[in-house]
Amino acid sequence: MPKKAKTAKFKNRTAIIILSMVVINLIGIAYGLWDESLNMLTSVSADELGIRFKNYQSEENERVGGLVISYPDKFTMLIEGTVEIDPGTTDRANEKINIDIINDGNIPVVLKNYRIVDKNEDVQLELVAEPEILNPGDSPGGKNRPYLNIKAGEGSHYFEMELNFQQCLIDGGARHD
């Protein structure tokens, strides 16, 4: 009799284990069937990099020496005019033109670099600008105000320059180069 009791005990244990596995499996399937849908609420927005010249809507053109500065649109500064060269002091004209920009976007930006697209050989250009983070609505002022130093000899000259700005992350991974 002890052998039959041992066999019955083993069969009961096996039945309990199999039954437990079936019940656990059914609970998992029942959970999967019960939770068959997933609701997600998401929001995606694209921020805007909005750099423009500050004075582009001005009725009057700026004057620097003999140069007239106008703004055909908010992204373009046009410099025209004649500069008198004093032959006794130098053979080149040297003019400093302030670049007034404003961040109209909704993300902070920083001036990354500039690129001279086109110019004639007798013009020397130097953009002087400290890297400064421009928050939305800000424009650089005081000592950090960028300016363009133009040196040119006698005659007509042309140049085209691009100012390249990039997004500047301030919190959580702040960096700007």
CSV table of C-alpha atoms in Angstrom, one decimal, residues 21-154:
chain,number,residue,atom,x,y,z
A,21,MET,CA,0.2,26.2,-15.8
A,22,VAL,CA,-3.1,26.1,-17.6
A,23,VAL,CA,-4.7,28.6,-15.2
A,24,ILE,CA,-1.7,30.9,-15.4
A,25,ASN,CA,-1.7,30.7,-19.2
A,26,LEU,CA,-5.5,31.4,-19.2
A,27,ILE,CA,-5.0,34.4,-17.0
A,28,GLY,CA,-2.3,35.8,-19.3
A,29,ILE,CA,-4.6,35.3,-22.3
A,30,ALA,CA,-7.5,36.8,-20.5
A,31,TYR,CA,-5.4,39.8,-19.6
A,32,GLY,CA,-4.3,40.1,-23.2
A,33,LEU,CA,-7.9,40.0,-24.5
A,34,TRP,CA,-9.1,42.4,-21.8
A,35,ASP,CA,-6.5,45.0,-22.7
A,36,GLU,CA,-6.8,44.9,-26.4
A,37,SER,CA,-6.6,48.6,-27.1
A,38,LEU,CA,-4.1,51.3,-26.4
A,39,ASN,CA,-4.9,55.0,-26.2
A,40,MET,CA,-2.0,57.4,-26.6
A,41,LEU,CA,-2.3,61.1,-26.4
A,42,THR,CA,0.7,62.8,-28.0
A,43,SER,CA,1.6,66.3,-29.1
A,44,VAL,CA,4.2,67.3,-31.6
A,45,SER,CA,5.3,70.8,-32.3
A,46,ALA,CA,8.1,72.3,-34.4
A,47,ASP,CA,9.9,75.3,-33.0
A,48,GLU,CA,11.0,78.0,-35.3
A,49,LEU,CA,14.5,79.5,-35.9
A,50,GLY,CA,13.6,83.1,-36.6
A,51,ILE,CA,16.5,85.4,-37.1
A,52,ARG,CA,15.9,88.6,-39.0
A,53,PHE,CA,17.4,92.1,-39.3
A,54,LYS,CA,15.9,94.4,-36.6
A,55,ASN,CA,15.5,97.5,-38.8
A,56,TYR,CA,14.0,95.8,-41.9
A,57,GLN,CA,10.6,97.6,-41.6
A,58,SER,CA,12.2,101.1,-41.1
A,59,GLU,CA,11.0,103.8,-43.5
A,60,GLU,CA,14.4,105.5,-43.4
A,61,ASN,CA,17.7,104.0,-44.6
A,62,GLU,CA,20.6,104.1,-42.2
A,63,ARG,CA,23.7,106.1,-43.2
A,64,VAL,CA,27.3,105.2,-42.2
A,65,GLY,CA,29.7,107.7,-43.7
A,66,GLY,CA,28.9,107.7,-47.4
A,67,LEU,CA,27.2,104.3,-47.3
A,68,VAL,CA,23.4,103.9,-47.3
A,69,ILE,CA,22.1,100.7,-45.6
A,70,SER,CA,18.7,99.4,-46.6
A,71,TYR,CA,16.7,96.2,-46.0
A,72,PRO,CA,14.8,94.9,-49.1
A,73,ASP,CA,13.4,92.1,-46.9
A,74,LYS,CA,13.9,90.9,-43.3
A,75,PHE,CA,16.8,88.6,-44.3
A,76,THR,CA,18.8,90.9,-46.5
A,77,MET,CA,20.9,94.0,-45.8
A,78,LEU,CA,21.9,96.1,-48.8
A,79,ILE,CA,24.9,98.4,-48.5
A,80,GLU,CA,25.4,101.0,-51.3
A,81,GLY,CA,27.2,104.3,-51.6
A,82,THR,CA,30.5,106.1,-52.0
A,83,VAL,CA,33.2,106.5,-49.4
A,84,GLU,CA,35.8,109.2,-49.8
A,85,ILE,CA,39.4,108.1,-49.3
A,86,ASP,CA,41.8,110.7,-47.9
A,87,PRO,CA,44.9,110.2,-49.9
A,88,GLY,CA,47.1,111.6,-47.2
A,89,THR,CA,46.3,109.0,-44.6
A,90,THR,CA,45.5,105.7,-46.4
A,91,ASP,CA,44.7,104.3,-49.8
A,92,ARG,CA,41.8,102.2,-48.4
A,93,ALA,CA,38.4,103.1,-47.0
A,94,ASN,CA,37.6,101.5,-43.7
A,95,GLU,CA,33.9,101.4,-42.5
A,96,LYS,CA,32.3,99.7,-39.5
A,97,ILE,CA,28.7,98.7,-40.0
A,98,ASN,CA,26.6,97.5,-37.1
A,99,ILE,CA,24.5,94.4,-37.7
A,100,ASP,CA,21.3,94.7,-35.8
A,101,ILE,CA,19.6,91.3,-35.6
A,102,ILE,CA,16.8,89.9,-33.5
A,103,ASN,CA,15.6,86.4,-32.7
A,104,ASP,CA,11.9,86.3,-33.7
A,105,GLY,CA,11.7,82.5,-33.3
A,106,ASN,CA,10.8,80.6,-30.2
A,107,ILE,CA,14.0,78.7,-29.6
A,108,PRO,CA,17.4,80.1,-28.4
A,109,VAL,CA,20.0,80.5,-31.2
A,110,VAL,CA,23.7,81.3,-31.5
A,111,LEU,CA,25.8,82.6,-34.4
A,112,LYS,CA,27.7,79.6,-35.6
A,113,ASN,CA,29.8,81.1,-38.4
A,114,TYR,CA,29.7,83.3,-41.4
A,115,ARG,CA,30.5,82.6,-45.0
A,116,ILE,CA,31.6,85.0,-47.7
A,117,VAL,CA,29.7,83.8,-50.8
A,118,ASP,CA,31.0,86.2,-53.3
A,119,LYS,CA,33.2,89.3,-53.3
A,120,ASN,CA,35.7,91.1,-55.5
A,121,GLU,CA,39.4,90.9,-54.7
A,122,ASP,CA,39.9,94.5,-53.5
A,123,VAL,CA,37.4,94.1,-50.5
A,124,GLN,CA,38.5,92.8,-47.1
A,125,LEU,CA,35.6,91.7,-44.8
A,126,GLU,CA,35.8,90.9,-41.2
A,127,LEU,CA,32.7,90.1,-39.1
A,128,VAL,CA,33.4,90.8,-35.4
A,129,ALA,CA,30.9,89.0,-33.2
A,130,GLU,CA,31.1,87.4,-29.8
A,131,PRO,CA,29.3,84.0,-29.5
A,132,GLU,CA,26.2,85.0,-27.6
A,133,ILE,CA,23.0,83.0,-27.0
A,134,LEU,CA,20.0,84.9,-28.3
A,135,ASN,CA,16.8,83.9,-26.5
A,136,PRO,CA,13.5,84.4,-28.2
A,137,GLY,CA,12.9,88.2,-28.5
A,138,ASP,CA,16.5,89.1,-27.8
A,139,SER,CA,19.0,91.0,-29.8
A,140,PRO,CA,22.7,91.5,-29.0
A,141,GLY,CA,23.6,94.9,-27.7
A,142,GLY,CA,26.4,96.8,-26.1
A,143,LYS,CA,29.9,95.2,-26.5
A,144,ASN,CA,28.4,92.0,-27.9
A,145,ARG,CA,26.7,93.8,-30.9
A,146,PRO,CA,28.1,92.3,-34.1
A,147,TYR,CA,29.6,94.5,-36.7
A,148,LEU,CA,31.1,94.2,-40.1
A,149,ASN,CA,34.4,95.9,-40.8
A,150,ILE,CA,34.8,96.7,-44.5
A,151,LYS,CA,38.1,97.7,-46.0
A,152,ALA,CA,38.2,98.6,-49.7
A,153,GLY,CA,40.2,100.5,-52.2
A,154,GLU,CA,39.0,103.0,-54.8
